[in-house]
Structures are given as structure tokens and as C-alpha cells.
XYZ file of C-alpha atoms in Angstrom:
330
model
C 0.024 0.032 -0.044
C 1.196 3.403 -0.889
C -0.445 5.937 1.508
C -0.325 9.704 1.415
C -1.295 11.660 4.593
C -2.162 15.189 3.646
C -1.776 17.546 6.540
C 0.830 15.228 8.202
C 2.203 17.862 10.445
C -1.101 18.913 12.001
C -2.804 17.448 15.181
C -5.158 15.131 13.177
C -2.366 14.314 10.725
C 0.029 13.291 13.523
C -2.788 11.355 15.236
C -3.425 9.482 11.918
C 0.287 8.400 11.792
C 0.111 7.278 15.345
C -3.088 5.065 14.744
C -1.854 3.701 11.509
C 1.193 2.520 13.492
C -0.899 1.047 16.351
C -3.202 -0.779 14.001
C -0.531 -2.061 11.773
C -2.060 -0.469 8.749
C -0.455 -2.008 5.659
C 1.889 0.831 4.581
C 4.691 -0.002 2.206
C 5.388 3.493 1.248
C 4.320 6.535 3.241
C 3.953 9.964 1.437
C 3.625 12.740 4.134
C 2.328 15.978 2.636
C 1.984 19.433 4.332
C 1.961 23.114 3.454
C 4.685 24.556 1.288
C 6.563 25.968 4.345
C 6.926 22.382 5.669
C 8.255 20.786 2.519
C 11.659 19.230 3.115
C 11.069 18.881 6.989
C 10.837 15.390 8.369
C 8.347 13.480 10.277
C 8.955 10.137 12.057
C 6.797 7.051 11.372
C 7.537 3.585 12.923
C 11.076 4.759 13.807
C 11.921 6.044 10.207
C 12.192 9.495 9.004
C 10.296 10.688 5.988
C 10.626 13.969 4.253
C 7.492 16.019 3.789
C 6.744 16.373 0.059
C 4.623 18.674 -2.074
C 1.000 17.882 -3.066
C 2.083 17.671 -6.735
C 4.672 15.066 -6.049
C 2.187 13.110 -3.967
C -0.343 13.095 -6.816
C 2.308 12.019 -9.169
C 3.154 9.125 -7.035
C -0.376 7.809 -7.442
C -0.942 6.526 -3.957
C -3.511 3.860 -3.273
C -5.075 5.888 -0.440
C -4.774 9.494 0.544
C -5.973 10.527 4.159
C -6.759 14.218 4.131
C -6.767 16.531 7.121
C -5.780 19.842 5.741
C -8.885 21.916 5.578
C -11.790 22.304 3.278
C -10.269 24.590 0.641
C -7.216 22.351 0.278
C -9.496 19.267 -0.093
C -11.739 20.973 -2.724
C -8.781 21.741 -4.780
C -6.651 18.625 -4.467
C -8.918 15.742 -3.628
C -10.262 15.446 -7.160
C -6.786 15.493 -8.516
C -5.832 12.489 -6.431
C -9.113 10.777 -7.347
C -8.299 11.385 -11.088
C -5.086 9.107 -10.682
C -7.125 6.490 -8.985
C -6.364 7.220 -5.362
C -9.049 6.676 -2.690
C -9.349 9.870 -0.891
C -10.682 9.898 2.687
C -11.295 13.464 3.711
C -11.570 14.882 7.332
C -12.820 18.404 6.206
C -16.394 19.485 5.871
C -15.774 20.021 2.063
C -17.555 16.886 0.746
C -19.832 15.804 3.603
C -23.054 17.055 2.273
C -22.255 16.592 -1.390
C -25.028 14.144 -2.531
C -22.559 12.375 -4.873
C -20.172 11.558 -1.969
C -20.501 9.041 0.871
C -20.391 10.168 4.627
C -19.223 7.179 6.531
C -18.922 5.875 9.952
C -18.028 2.275 9.372
C -19.992 0.737 12.327
C -23.049 2.635 11.172
C -23.166 2.690 7.428
C -19.889 1.159 5.928
C -22.314 -0.892 3.698
C -22.837 2.115 1.511
C -19.340 2.027 0.177
C -18.670 0.969 -3.400
C -15.593 0.280 -5.540
C -16.210 3.420 -7.617
C -16.095 5.695 -4.478
C -12.916 7.745 -4.867
C -13.668 10.604 -2.429
C -15.167 9.661 0.885
C -16.198 12.083 3.565
C -15.264 11.648 7.259
C -18.080 13.182 9.424
C -17.663 15.844 11.948
C -16.181 14.561 15.183
C -19.323 15.448 17.344
C -21.605 13.781 14.854
C -19.467 10.515 14.802
C -19.616 9.744 18.549
C -23.411 10.561 18.633
C -24.449 8.317 15.785
C -22.187 5.409 17.113
C -24.152 5.607 20.383
C -27.596 6.130 18.824
C -27.700 3.972 15.631
C -28.236 0.593 17.535
C -30.993 2.248 19.475
C -32.496 3.660 16.341
C -32.586 0.207 14.888
C -34.679 -1.070 17.660
C -36.908 1.825 18.669
C -36.784 4.236 15.838
C -35.636 7.826 16.745
C -38.095 10.599 16.209
C -36.145 13.480 17.640
C -32.665 14.304 19.248
C -31.802 17.273 21.396
C -27.885 17.412 21.848
C -25.758 19.798 23.683
C -21.946 19.501 23.284
C -19.002 20.303 25.403
C -16.170 20.166 22.955
C -12.386 20.091 23.467
C -9.988 22.789 22.364
C -8.188 20.195 20.359
C -11.024 20.283 17.869
C -9.703 23.759 16.877
C -6.147 22.640 16.149
C -2.734 23.394 17.662
C -3.342 27.131 17.700
C -6.140 26.684 20.145
C -4.234 24.272 22.342
C -1.566 26.952 22.501
C -4.012 29.628 23.298
C -5.315 27.662 26.329
C -1.900 26.719 27.582
C -0.752 30.273 27.101
C -3.614 31.667 29.022
C -2.913 29.281 31.870
C 0.653 30.107 32.092
C 0.127 33.814 31.660
C 1.873 34.151 28.249
C 0.813 36.595 25.671
C -0.193 34.287 22.670
C -2.036 34.710 19.465
C -5.715 33.968 19.947
C -7.640 31.390 17.826
C -11.073 32.276 19.794
C -12.613 35.602 19.966
C -12.683 35.393 23.716
C -10.403 33.815 26.397
C -11.049 30.029 26.631
C -9.425 29.164 29.997
C -11.969 29.303 32.761
C -14.754 30.006 30.183
C -17.294 28.345 27.972
C -17.910 29.483 24.399
C -21.344 28.817 22.768
C -19.661 29.455 19.496
C -18.034 26.703 17.171
C -17.405 27.637 13.742
C -19.254 30.503 12.040
C -22.807 31.685 12.737
C -25.433 31.262 10.044
C -28.471 33.240 9.068
C -30.786 30.972 11.129
C -28.818 31.866 14.315
C -27.178 28.527 14.624
C -23.461 27.888 14.066
C -22.228 25.712 11.280
C -21.057 23.152 13.697
C -24.616 22.868 15.020
C -26.027 22.475 11.556
C -23.343 19.834 10.817
C -24.739 17.536 13.415
C -28.277 18.277 12.247
C -27.570 17.433 8.499
C -24.879 14.811 8.859
C -26.778 12.761 11.366
C -29.770 12.270 8.895
C -27.259 11.449 6.070
C -25.295 8.951 8.032
C -28.313 7.256 9.519
C -30.121 7.224 6.185
C -33.269 8.762 7.600
C -34.412 12.387 6.913
C -37.332 11.976 9.304
C -35.121 12.125 12.314
C -35.377 15.742 13.880
C -32.283 17.043 15.371
C -31.481 20.267 17.194
C -28.117 21.159 18.571
C -26.187 23.614 20.839
C -22.351 23.305 20.434
C -20.071 24.759 23.163
C -16.276 24.947 23.373
C -14.760 24.237 26.772
C -11.158 24.271 28.186
C -10.627 20.576 28.012
C -8.151 18.359 26.176
C -9.101 14.705 26.163
C -12.310 14.671 24.098
C -15.796 15.843 23.322
C -18.753 15.328 25.571
C -22.465 15.402 24.752
C -25.672 15.578 26.688
C -28.230 13.801 24.437
C -32.038 13.671 24.768
C -33.568 11.190 22.382
C -37.249 10.577 21.746
C -38.269 7.265 20.214
C -41.150 6.039 18.336
C -41.485 2.919 20.375
C -41.400 2.424 24.114
C -38.263 0.992 25.721
C -36.943 -0.333 29.068
C -33.728 0.684 30.546
C -32.677 -2.933 30.682
C -33.110 -3.077 26.848
C -30.968 0.061 26.345
C -28.173 -1.278 28.515
C -28.286 -4.595 26.540
C -28.136 -3.033 23.276
C -25.430 -0.568 24.153
C -23.350 -3.381 25.830
C -23.300 -5.275 22.540
C -22.795 -2.323 20.178
C -19.519 -2.178 18.367
C -17.297 0.575 19.400
C -19.394 1.539 22.478
C -18.331 1.176 26.114
C -20.896 1.716 28.827
C -19.676 3.464 31.990
C -22.574 4.031 34.191
C -22.284 3.438 38.014
C -23.156 6.758 39.545
C -23.081 5.121 43.161
C -19.262 4.754 42.678
C -19.002 8.147 40.684
C -18.402 6.289 37.513
C -19.411 7.954 34.353
C -17.865 9.013 31.047
C -15.361 11.880 31.026
C -12.730 13.234 28.668
C -10.019 11.975 30.886
C -11.256 8.459 30.535
C -11.931 8.744 26.873
C -8.392 10.373 26.060
C -6.324 8.286 23.593
C -8.982 5.488 23.313
C -11.103 4.701 20.188
C -14.434 3.617 21.887
C -17.290 5.951 22.404
C -18.279 5.965 26.174
C -21.899 6.142 27.247
C -23.289 6.731 30.717
C -25.777 8.667 32.840
C -28.453 6.699 31.111
C -31.890 7.624 32.518
C -35.508 7.986 31.478
C -36.733 11.545 30.616
C -39.484 11.736 33.257
C -41.152 14.736 31.534
C -42.426 12.773 28.586
C -42.940 9.170 27.255
C -40.408 7.194 25.076
C -37.585 9.649 25.779
C -34.119 8.878 27.112
C -31.256 11.060 28.391
C -27.564 9.956 28.027
C -24.103 11.319 28.285
C -21.665 10.526 25.505
C -17.826 11.064 25.536
C -15.097 10.227 22.865
C -11.613 11.384 21.982
C -12.323 13.756 19.125
C -8.844 13.350 17.556
C -9.250 9.629 17.488
C -12.626 8.026 16.825
C -13.865 11.729 16.059
C -11.277 12.110 13.226
C -8.190 10.001 12.690
C -9.326 6.513 13.763
C -12.668 6.779 11.822
C -10.726 7.741 8.579
C -8.386 4.860 9.005
C -11.341 2.515 9.705
C -12.904 3.594 6.490
C -9.615 2.706 4.692
C -9.508 -0.672 6.500
C -13.183 -1.417 5.439
C -12.292 -0.575 1.844
C -9.421 -2.884 1.923
C -11.224 -5.697 3.660
C -14.023 -5.543 1.071
C -11.651 -5.284 -2.003
C -12.882 -1.641 -2.717
C -9.347 -0.370 -3.413
C -7.840 -1.053 -6.807
């Protein structure tokens, strides 16, 4: 396998390399790609140094797979050029997610939609990924009618500059700001840009991507997304209304068997999902499972996942693994 990692020097790109190594992804030739100012610098993968190359050189090498984590504008420009030479592009930006001609994939949920002629595949938003992992098995059994989700998202979701801002604020250093306000000791109800409807782009990603991944436009979703000064992962308070009645025993049983889900729900011992627990792990952690006592057929749950791993890098690599396992890479 000849594999390009586009955005190899960024937080997600570095995490992709780490996870490829952990999972023994079959890389025979690695092509690390980054911005022009990084060309010629080296990165280390499995104990070997690799020089960062240009986008043009990577395309000319005709990799089997290109993992993209370099922003939407870069993806829009260069992903089609990789696809033209036969490369399978798995893109972590929002560029292709709602394109009706492109698949938006979480392998545990809808990997079956992938086909051999898919050359550009979209990796969903981190917050959406962890939510649908937890909800899809429940949807299959009880049919979801409505989701109300509030997120508590790590600064790592904004990249290295945001981490630097948080650490700089905590140490009293004057550092360039990524956010419009101080993030330490604060909570910003502002992720991505505000849209005409008053929601942020991040909030509408959760609305639209959930329907596409679940393959059900009838699901009603409303979202509030908040950035908080944590590092280990994103957290979500989810209120979900079903068409069918459920028992808590059924919920626990389904989630215990769900691939990629770990239930942590023992309040008597102060055990529940937290970013510190999820950090550097690939599972989606679910807890605080309880009935909404204000209306029937409705459930509350708390969902936490490492946004750089399952929310980004791991999911992208799992898509590549799925493609290989099902002979969809030629």
C-alpha cells in the first residue's frame, strides 16, 4: 500500500500516523504532505524519518489511499486530482460531507454504502461521529423521532493554535488567539461561523450529517455546540425521543453489545464518562443513562469520545480498512 497523509504535520495528521502504526495499517510507502513551508522537513513514522513532500509530488506518485486533514479549501482543490489518478481519498474536512454524490461514512453505522467506484469519501464531523455510534443501534430497535444534543467540545477540535491559546492563558503568556474570547475558565457557545438561522455551522453539521449517516431524513435534530477548556475529548448531553417504548434494561443490553461503545454508568461509585477516561482511546463512552421523566419514550444519556481519534483519525483509518477488507481499493 502506498499511502499519502495530507496535513501530516497537524494535530489530526499526527494522530493518523500514530493510529496507523498502532493498528499495523499496511503501509509499504508513506507519502507525508503538508503546506509549502513544511516541505523538506521530516516526520517520524515507525522509527523511520520521512521527508514532507509537495502535493504535486504526492499526486504524481499515485498513492492507493490519501488521508486528508488539511482543511476544506485544500480538499476541494486537490482531492479530485488524487481521485483522477485512482487514489481513494478519505477527507476529514467538511468539504464533501453534504455533497449528494459523496458518501459520509462511520463504518460501524453505514460502511455498507461504500462501493468500489467511491474515490472521495467524507469523514463526518467529530461530534456527529460519536453521537451516531451511540444512537444507531437504538434507532434500529426503537426508531428515533427527535434528538436534542448539547455538546461540550475540547479545544483540540480547533487545532494546535487553540491548544497553544489555552496553555498560554494558563501560564500567563501573551499568545495569538484562535478564539474571539479567552477560553481558559470559560465556555464559548460558538463553534465555527454563525449562520442566518442563528445556529452555528457546527450545530447544523450535527443536524444534517446525522440524517445522512443514519439514512433517515425523518429524524429531527436540534443542537447547541459549546467549546470548553478541556483536552481529552468531546462530551455530549443527548435527549432522544423514540417512536417505540423501551426499558432501561433493553437500552443497556443493546449498548453493551454495540461495536465501538463502552458503557460506564455506575453513579453510586462516581463512574461515568469523562474526557480524561476517553483520552487516547477509540471507543465511544456512554453513561448517565436515564429516562426523561417529562415525556414518554424519551431517554437522556451522556456520551464522550476522543475527538482526535474516533472523532477524526481513527474513523478515517477504519474507512480505509473497510475498503481494503471488502476489496474496494484497486
